[in-house]
PDB file of C-alpha atoms in Angstrom:
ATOM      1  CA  UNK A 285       2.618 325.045 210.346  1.00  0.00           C
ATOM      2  CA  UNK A 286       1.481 328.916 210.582  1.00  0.00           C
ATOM      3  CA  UNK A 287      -1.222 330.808 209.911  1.00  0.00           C
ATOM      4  CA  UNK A 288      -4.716 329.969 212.141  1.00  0.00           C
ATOM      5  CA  UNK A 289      -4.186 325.845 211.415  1.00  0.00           C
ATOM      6  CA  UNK A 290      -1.893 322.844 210.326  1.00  0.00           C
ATOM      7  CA  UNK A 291      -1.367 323.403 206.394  1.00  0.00           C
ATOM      8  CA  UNK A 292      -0.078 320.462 204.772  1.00  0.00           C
ATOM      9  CA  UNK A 293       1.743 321.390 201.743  1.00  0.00           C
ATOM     10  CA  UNK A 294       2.394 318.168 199.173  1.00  0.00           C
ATOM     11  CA  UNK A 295       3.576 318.403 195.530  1.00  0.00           C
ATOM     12  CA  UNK A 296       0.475 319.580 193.779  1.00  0.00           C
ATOM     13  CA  UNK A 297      -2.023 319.833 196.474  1.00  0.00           C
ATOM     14  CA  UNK A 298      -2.586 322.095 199.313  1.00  0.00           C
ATOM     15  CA  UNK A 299      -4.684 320.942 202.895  1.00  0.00           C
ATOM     16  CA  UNK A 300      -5.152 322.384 205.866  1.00  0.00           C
ATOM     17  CA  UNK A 301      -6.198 320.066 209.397  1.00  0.00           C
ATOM     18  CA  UNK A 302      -9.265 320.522 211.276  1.00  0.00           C
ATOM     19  CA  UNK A 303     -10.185 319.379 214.886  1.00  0.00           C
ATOM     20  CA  UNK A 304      -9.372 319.246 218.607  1.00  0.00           C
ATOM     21  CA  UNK A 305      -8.429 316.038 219.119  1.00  0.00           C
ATOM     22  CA  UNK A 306      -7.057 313.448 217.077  1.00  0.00           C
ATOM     23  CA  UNK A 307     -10.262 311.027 216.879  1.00  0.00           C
ATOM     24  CA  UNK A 308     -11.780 314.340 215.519  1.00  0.00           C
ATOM     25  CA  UNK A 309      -9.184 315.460 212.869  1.00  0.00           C
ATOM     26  CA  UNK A 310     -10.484 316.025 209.347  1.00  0.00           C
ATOM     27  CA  UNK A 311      -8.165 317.586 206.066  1.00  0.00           C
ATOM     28  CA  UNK A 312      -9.930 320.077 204.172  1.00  0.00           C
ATOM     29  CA  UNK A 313      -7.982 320.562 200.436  1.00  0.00           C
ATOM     30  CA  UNK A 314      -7.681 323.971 199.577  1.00  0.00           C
ATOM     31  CA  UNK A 315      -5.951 323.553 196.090  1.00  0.00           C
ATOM     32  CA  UNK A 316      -5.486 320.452 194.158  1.00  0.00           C
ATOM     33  CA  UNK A 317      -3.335 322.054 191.411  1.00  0.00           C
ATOM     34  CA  UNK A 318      -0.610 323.787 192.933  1.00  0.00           C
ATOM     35  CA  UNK A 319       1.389 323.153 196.430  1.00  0.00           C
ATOM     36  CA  UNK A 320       4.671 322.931 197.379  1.00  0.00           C
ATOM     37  CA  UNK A 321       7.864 321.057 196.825  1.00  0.00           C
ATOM     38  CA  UNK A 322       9.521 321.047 200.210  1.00  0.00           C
ATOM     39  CA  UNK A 323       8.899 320.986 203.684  1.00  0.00           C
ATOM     40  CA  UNK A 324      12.002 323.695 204.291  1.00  0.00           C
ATOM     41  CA  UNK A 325      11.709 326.108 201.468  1.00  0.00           C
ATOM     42  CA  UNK A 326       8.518 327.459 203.162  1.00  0.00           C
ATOM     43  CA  UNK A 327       8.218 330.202 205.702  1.00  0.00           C
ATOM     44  CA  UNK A 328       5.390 332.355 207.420  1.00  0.00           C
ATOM     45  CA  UNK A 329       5.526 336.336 206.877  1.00  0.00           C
ATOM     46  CA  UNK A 330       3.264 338.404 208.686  1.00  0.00           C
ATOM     47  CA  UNK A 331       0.543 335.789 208.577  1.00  0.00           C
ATOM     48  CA  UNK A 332       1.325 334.587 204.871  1.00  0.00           C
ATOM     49  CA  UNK A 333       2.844 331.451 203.750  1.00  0.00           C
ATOM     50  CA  UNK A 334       5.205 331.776 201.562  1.00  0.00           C
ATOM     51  CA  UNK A 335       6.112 328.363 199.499  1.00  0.00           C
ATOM     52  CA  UNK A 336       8.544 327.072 196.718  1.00  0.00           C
ATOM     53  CA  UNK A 337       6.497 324.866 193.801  1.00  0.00           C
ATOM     54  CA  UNK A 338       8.039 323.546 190.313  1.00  0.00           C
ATOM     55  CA  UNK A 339       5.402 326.452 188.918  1.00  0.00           C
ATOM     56  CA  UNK A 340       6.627 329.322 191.259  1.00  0.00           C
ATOM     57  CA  UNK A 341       6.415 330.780 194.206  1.00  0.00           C
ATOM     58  CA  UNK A 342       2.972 330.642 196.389  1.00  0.00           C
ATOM     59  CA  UNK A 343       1.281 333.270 199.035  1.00  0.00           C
ATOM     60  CA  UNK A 344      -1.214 331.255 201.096  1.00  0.00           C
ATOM     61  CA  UNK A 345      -3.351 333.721 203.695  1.00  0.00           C
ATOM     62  CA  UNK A 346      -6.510 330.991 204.080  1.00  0.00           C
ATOM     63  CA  UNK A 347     -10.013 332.221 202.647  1.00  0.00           C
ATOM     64  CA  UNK A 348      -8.275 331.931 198.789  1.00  0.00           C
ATOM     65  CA  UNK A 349      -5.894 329.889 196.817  1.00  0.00           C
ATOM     66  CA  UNK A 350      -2.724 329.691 196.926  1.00  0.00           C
ATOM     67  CA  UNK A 351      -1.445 332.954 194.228  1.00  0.00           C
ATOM     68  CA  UNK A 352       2.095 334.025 192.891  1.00  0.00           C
ATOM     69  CA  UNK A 353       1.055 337.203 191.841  1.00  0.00           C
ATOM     70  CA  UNK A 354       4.242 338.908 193.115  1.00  0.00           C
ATOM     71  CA  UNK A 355       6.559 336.072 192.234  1.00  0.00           C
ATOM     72  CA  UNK A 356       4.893 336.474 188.388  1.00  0.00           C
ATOM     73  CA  UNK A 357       7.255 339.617 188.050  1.00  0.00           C
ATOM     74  CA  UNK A 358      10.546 337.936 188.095  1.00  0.00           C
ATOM     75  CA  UNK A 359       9.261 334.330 186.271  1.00  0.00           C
ATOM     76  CA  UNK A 360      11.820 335.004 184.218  1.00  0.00           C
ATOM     77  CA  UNK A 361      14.761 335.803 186.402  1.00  0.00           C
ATOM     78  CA  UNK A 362      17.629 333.234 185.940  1.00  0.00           C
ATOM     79  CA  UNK A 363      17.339 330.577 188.613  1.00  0.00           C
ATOM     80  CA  UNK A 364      16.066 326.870 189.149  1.00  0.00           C
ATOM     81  CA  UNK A 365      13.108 326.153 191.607  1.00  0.00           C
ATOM     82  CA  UNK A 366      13.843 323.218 191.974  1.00  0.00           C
ATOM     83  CA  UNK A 367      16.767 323.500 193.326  1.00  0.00           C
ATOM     84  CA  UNK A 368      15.030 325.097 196.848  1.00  0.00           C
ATOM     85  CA  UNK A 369      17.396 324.418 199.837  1.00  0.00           C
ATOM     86  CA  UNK A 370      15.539 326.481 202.209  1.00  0.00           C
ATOM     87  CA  UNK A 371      13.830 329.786 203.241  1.00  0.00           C
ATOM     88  CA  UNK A 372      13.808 332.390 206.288  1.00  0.00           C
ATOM     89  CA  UNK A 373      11.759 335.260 207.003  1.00  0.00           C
ATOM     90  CA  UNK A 374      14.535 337.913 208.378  1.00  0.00           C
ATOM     91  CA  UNK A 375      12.929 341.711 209.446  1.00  0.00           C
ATOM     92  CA  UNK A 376      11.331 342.859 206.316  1.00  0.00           C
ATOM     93  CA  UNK A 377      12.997 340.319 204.014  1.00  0.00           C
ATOM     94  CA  UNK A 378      12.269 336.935 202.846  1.00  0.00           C
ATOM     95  CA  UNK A 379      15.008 334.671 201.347  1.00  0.00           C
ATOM     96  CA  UNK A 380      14.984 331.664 199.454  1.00  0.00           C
ATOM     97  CA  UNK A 381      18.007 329.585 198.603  1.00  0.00           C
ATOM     98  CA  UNK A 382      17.675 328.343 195.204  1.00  0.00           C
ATOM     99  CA  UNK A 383      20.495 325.915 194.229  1.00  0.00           C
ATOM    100  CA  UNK A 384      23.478 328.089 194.207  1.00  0.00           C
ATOM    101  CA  UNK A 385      21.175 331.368 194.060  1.00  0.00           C
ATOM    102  CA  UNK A 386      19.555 333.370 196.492  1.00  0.00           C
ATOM    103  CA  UNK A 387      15.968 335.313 195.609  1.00  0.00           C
ATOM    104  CA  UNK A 388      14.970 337.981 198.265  1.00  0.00           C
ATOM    105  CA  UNK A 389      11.560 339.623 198.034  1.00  0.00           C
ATOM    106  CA  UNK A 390      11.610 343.044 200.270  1.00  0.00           C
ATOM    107  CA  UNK A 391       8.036 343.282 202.038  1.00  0.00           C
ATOM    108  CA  UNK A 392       8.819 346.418 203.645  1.00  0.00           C
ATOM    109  CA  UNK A 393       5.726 348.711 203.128  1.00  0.00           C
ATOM    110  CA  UNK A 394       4.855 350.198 199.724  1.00  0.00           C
ATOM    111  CA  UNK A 395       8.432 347.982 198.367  1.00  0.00           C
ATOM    112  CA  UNK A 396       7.868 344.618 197.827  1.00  0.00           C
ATOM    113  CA  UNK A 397      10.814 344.556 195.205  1.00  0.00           C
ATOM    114  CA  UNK A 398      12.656 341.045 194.265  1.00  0.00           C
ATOM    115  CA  UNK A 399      16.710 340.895 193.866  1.00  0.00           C
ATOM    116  CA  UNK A 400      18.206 337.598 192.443  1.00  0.00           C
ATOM    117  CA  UNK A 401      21.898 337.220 194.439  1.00  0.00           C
ATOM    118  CA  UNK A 402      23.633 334.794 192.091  1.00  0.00           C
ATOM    119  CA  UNK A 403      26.211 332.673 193.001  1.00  0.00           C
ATOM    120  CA  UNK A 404      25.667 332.528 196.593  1.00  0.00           C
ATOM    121  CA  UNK A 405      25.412 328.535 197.932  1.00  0.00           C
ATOM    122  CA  UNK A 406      22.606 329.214 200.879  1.00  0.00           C
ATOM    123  CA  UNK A 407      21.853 325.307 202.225  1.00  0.00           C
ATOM    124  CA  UNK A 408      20.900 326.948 205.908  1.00  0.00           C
ATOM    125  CA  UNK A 409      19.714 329.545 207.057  1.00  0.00           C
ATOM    126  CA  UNK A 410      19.720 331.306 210.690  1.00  0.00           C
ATOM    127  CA  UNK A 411      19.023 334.121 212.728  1.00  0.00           C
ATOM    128  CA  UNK A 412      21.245 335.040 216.022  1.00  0.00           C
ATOM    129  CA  UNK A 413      20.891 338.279 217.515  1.00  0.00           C
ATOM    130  CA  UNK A 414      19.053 339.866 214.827  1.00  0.00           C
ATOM    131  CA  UNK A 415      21.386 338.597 212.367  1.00  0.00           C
ATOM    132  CA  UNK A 416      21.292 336.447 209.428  1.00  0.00           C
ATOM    133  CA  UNK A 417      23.563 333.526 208.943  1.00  0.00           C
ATOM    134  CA  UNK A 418      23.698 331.229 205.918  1.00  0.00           C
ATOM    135  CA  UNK A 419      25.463 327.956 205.764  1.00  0.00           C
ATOM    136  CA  UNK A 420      26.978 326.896 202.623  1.00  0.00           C
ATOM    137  CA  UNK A 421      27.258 322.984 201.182  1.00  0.00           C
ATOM    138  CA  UNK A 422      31.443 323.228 202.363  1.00  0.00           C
ATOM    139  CA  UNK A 423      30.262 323.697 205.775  1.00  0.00           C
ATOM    140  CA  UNK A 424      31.470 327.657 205.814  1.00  0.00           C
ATOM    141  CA  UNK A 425      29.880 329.787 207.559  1.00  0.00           C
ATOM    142  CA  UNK A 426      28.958 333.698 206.563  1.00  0.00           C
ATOM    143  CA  UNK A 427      27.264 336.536 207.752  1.00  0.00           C
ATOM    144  CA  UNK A 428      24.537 337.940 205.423  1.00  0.00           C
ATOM    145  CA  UNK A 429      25.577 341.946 205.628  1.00  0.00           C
ATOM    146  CA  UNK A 430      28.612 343.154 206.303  1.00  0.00           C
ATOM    147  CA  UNK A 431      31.322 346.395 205.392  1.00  0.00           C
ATOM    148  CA  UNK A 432      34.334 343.639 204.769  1.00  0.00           C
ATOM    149  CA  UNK A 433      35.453 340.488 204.018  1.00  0.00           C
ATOM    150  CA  UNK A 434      37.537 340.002 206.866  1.00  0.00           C
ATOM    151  CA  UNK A 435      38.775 342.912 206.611  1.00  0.00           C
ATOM    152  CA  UNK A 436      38.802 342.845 202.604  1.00  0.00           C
ATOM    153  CA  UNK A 437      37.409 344.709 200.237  1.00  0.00           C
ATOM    154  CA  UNK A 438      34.012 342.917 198.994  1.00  0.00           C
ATOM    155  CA  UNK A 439      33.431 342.882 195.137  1.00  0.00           C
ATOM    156  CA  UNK A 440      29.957 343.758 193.943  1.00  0.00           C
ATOM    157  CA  UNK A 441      27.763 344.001 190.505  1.00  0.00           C
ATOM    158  CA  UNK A 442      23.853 345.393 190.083  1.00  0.00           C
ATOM    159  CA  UNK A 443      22.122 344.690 187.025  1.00  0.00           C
ATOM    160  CA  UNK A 444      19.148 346.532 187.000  1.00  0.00           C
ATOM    161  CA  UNK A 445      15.720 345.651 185.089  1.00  0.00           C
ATOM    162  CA  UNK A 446      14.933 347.377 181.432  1.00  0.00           C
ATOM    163  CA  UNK A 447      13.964 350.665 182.205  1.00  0.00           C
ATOM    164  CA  UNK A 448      11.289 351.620 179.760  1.00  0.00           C
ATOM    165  CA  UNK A 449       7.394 352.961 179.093  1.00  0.00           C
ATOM    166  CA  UNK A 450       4.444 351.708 180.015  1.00  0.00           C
ATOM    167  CA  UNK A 451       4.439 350.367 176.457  1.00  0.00           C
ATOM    168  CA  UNK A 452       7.044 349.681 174.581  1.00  0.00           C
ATOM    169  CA  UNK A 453       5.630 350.633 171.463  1.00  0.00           C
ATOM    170  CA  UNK A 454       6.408 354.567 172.542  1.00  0.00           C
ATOM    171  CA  UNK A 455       9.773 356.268 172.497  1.00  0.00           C
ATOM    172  CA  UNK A 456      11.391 358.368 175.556  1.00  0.00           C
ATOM    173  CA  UNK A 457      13.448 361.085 175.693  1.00  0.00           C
ATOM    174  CA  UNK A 458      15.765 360.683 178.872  1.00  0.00           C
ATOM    175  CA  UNK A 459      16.780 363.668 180.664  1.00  0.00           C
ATOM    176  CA  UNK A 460      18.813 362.872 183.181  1.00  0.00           C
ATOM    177  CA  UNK A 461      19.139 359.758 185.493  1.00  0.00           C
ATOM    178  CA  UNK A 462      20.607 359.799 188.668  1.00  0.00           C
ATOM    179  CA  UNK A 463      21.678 357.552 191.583  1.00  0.00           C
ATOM    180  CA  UNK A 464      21.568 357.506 195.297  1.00  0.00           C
ATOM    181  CA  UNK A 465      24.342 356.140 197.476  1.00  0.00           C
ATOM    182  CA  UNK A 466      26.651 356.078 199.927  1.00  0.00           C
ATOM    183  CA  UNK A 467      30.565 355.436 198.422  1.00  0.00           C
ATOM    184  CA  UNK A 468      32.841 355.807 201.892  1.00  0.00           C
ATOM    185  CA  UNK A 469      36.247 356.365 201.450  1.00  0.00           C
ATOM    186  CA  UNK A 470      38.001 353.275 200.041  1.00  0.00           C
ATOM    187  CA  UNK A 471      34.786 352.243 197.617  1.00  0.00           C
ATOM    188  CA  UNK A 472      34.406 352.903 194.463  1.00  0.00           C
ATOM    189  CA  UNK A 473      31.577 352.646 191.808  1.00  0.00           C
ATOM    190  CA  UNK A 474      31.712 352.142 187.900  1.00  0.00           C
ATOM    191  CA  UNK A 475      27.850 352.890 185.944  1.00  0.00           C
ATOM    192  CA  UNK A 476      27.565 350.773 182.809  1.00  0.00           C
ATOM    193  CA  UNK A 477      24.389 352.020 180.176  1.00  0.00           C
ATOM    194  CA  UNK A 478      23.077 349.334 178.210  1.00  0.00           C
ATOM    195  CA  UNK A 479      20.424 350.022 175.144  1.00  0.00           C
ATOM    196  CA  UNK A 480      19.138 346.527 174.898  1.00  0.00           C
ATOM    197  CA  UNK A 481      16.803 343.738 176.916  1.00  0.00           C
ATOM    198  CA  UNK A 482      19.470 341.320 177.719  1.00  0.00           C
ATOM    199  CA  UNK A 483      22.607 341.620 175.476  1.00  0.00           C
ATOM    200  CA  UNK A 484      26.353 342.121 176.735  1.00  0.00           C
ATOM    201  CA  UNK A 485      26.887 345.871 175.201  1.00  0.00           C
ATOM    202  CA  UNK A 486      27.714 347.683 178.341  1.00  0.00           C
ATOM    203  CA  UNK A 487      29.053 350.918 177.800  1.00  0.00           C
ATOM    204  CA  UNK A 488      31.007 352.626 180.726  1.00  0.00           C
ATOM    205  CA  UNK A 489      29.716 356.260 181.394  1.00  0.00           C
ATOM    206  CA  UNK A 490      30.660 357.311 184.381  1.00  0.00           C
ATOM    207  CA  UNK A 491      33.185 356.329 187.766  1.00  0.00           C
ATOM    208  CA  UNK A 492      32.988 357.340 191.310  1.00  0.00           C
ATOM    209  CA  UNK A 493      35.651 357.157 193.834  1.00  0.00           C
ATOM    210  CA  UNK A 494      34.715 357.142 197.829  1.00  0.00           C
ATOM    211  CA  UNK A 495      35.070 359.905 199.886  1.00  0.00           C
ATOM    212  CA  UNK A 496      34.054 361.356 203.101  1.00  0.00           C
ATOM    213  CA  UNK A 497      30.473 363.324 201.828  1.00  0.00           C
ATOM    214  CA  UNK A 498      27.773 360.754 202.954  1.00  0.00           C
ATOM    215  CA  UNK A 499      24.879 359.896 201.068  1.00  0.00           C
ATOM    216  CA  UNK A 500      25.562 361.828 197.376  1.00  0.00           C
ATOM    217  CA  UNK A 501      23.331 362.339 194.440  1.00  0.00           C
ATOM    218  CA  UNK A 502      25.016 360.806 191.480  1.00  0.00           C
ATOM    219  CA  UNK A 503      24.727 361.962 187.562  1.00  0.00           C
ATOM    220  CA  UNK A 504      24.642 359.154 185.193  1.00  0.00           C
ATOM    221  CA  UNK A 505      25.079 360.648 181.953  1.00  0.00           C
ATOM    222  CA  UNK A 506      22.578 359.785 179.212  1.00  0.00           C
ATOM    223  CA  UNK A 507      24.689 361.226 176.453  1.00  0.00           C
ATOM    224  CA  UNK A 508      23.520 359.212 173.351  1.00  0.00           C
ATOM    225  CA  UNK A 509      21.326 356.566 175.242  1.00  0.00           C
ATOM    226  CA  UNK A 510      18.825 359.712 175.463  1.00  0.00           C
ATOM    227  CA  UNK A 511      16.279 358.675 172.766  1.00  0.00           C
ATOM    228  CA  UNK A 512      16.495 354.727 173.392  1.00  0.00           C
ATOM    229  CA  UNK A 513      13.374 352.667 173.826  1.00  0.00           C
ATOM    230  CA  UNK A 514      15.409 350.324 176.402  1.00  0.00           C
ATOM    231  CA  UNK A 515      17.891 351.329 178.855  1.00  0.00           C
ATOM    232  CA  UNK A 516      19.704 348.874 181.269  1.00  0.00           C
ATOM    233  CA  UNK A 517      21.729 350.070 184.390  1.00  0.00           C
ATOM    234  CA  UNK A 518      25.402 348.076 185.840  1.00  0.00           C
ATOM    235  CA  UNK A 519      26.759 349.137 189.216  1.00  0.00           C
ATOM    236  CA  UNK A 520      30.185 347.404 189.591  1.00  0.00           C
ATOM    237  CA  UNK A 521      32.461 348.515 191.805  1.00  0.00           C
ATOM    238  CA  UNK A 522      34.442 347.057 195.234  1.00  0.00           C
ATOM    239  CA  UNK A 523      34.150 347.877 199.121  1.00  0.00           C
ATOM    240  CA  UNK A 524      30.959 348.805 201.218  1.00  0.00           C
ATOM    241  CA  UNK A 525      28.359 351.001 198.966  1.00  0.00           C
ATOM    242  CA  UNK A 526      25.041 351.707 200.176  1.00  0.00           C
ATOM    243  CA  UNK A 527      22.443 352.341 197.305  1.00  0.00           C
ATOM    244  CA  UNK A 528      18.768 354.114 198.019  1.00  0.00           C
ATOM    245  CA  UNK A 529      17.696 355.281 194.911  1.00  0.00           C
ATOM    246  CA  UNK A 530      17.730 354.650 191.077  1.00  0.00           C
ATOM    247  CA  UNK A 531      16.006 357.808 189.617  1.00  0.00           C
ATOM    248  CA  UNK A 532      15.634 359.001 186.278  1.00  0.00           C
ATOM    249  CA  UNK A 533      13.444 361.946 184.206  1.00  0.00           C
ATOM    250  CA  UNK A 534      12.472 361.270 180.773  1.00  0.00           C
ATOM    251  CA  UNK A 535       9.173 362.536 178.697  1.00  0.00           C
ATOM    252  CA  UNK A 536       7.192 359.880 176.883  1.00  0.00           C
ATOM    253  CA  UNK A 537       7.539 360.704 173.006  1.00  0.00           C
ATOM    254  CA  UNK A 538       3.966 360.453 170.736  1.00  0.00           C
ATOM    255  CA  UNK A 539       3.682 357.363 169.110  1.00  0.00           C
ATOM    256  CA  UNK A 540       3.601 357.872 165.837  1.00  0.00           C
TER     257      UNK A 540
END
């Protein structure tokens, strides 16, 4: 259900129900190529309905077919679709529980930004008191945000995307990259540079210990990663970090 009427979402085909009354009730199929695998890894988000197929994942407003235009950018992410246990729309945030995974895409305005929590078994999910609950196969129960793990340090890890140029034909000269954050006392942060797409040649650069100064601007040094085509970003680290802001400046080189 959502939007203005019924839509009935089967395996490749999309309808939505017409009519007052039952005598009078007519489908009308909207898309007989894509639709969606599950009646509980669907959710509404300010009017849109969001759903899981084999293909991706679908926006349905009415007036158009169903599109994964935003879900295109992270085809590729590590994951199975199949796998869907369930979605929830939660404040600006929608979550769907991929078989052991968890994809969020942020819809707050001038964001929508995807991040792929792996390892996280999500078979419910639930909202109480503006706060989200998930519901793992066990039967354990755990609160989506938190400083602690009762009372323990959490352990965390970012991998970023490639950071590159528009194309990646042209070379960059990095300048200086910087992060965000919030490290309280008792955290701590480790930055990892990587030169390549998806290969395991981290390269620690630079360590930050907690303390008492708030949000801080971060240097990440560059160092010989200056004139790469590709650079990749890891955040590891332990205890309660809050990041805002990835930022680098770099001047794109002639290609030549």
């Amino acid at each position: 259900g959502g939007l203005s009427k019924l839509v009935i979402g089967m395996k490749n085909s999309v309808r939505e129900l017409y009519g007052g009354l039952p005598q009078d009730f007519a489908d009308k199929i909207v898309s007989e190529d894509t639709g969606f695998l599950y009646n509980y890894s669907n959710v509404t988000h300010n009017g849109t309905l969001y759903g899981v197929h084999n293909t991706g994942i679908y926006a349905y407003s009415g007036g158009t077919l169903p599109n994964k235009f935003e879900y295109d950018i992270v085809s590729k992410f590590d994951y199975n679709l199949i796998g869907a246990n369930g979605a929830i729309s939660y404040n600006n945030d929608i979550l769907f529980s991929l078989a052991g995974d968890v994809l969020l895409l942020d819809k707050k305005s001038e964001v929508d930004a995807w991040t792929l929590f792996k390892g996280i078994d999500a078979i419910y999910f639930a909202e109480l008191n503006n706060e989200l609950y998930i519901v793992n196969g066990a039967g354990v129960i755990s609160k989506w945000k938190g400083i602690d793990d009762l009372g323990s340090a959490i352990n965390y890890k970012l991998t970023t995307k490639v950071f590159t140029n528009n194309s990646i034909a042209n070379k960059q000269r990095l300048y200086k990259m910087y992060i965000i954050a919030n490290i309280p006392t008792g955290s701590n942060m480790r930055i990892y540079l990587s030169k390549s797409i998806d290969e395991n040649d981290w390269e620690l650069v630079n360590t930050v210990n907690g303390g008492d100064v708030g949000v801080q601007r971060v240097l990440v040094p560059v160092g010989k990663y200056a004139l790469e085509n590709f650079i990749r970003i890891k955040l590891e680290g332990s205890g309660y970090v809050k990041l805002y802001e990835i930022n680098r400046q770099f001047r794109t080189l002639p290609l030549v």
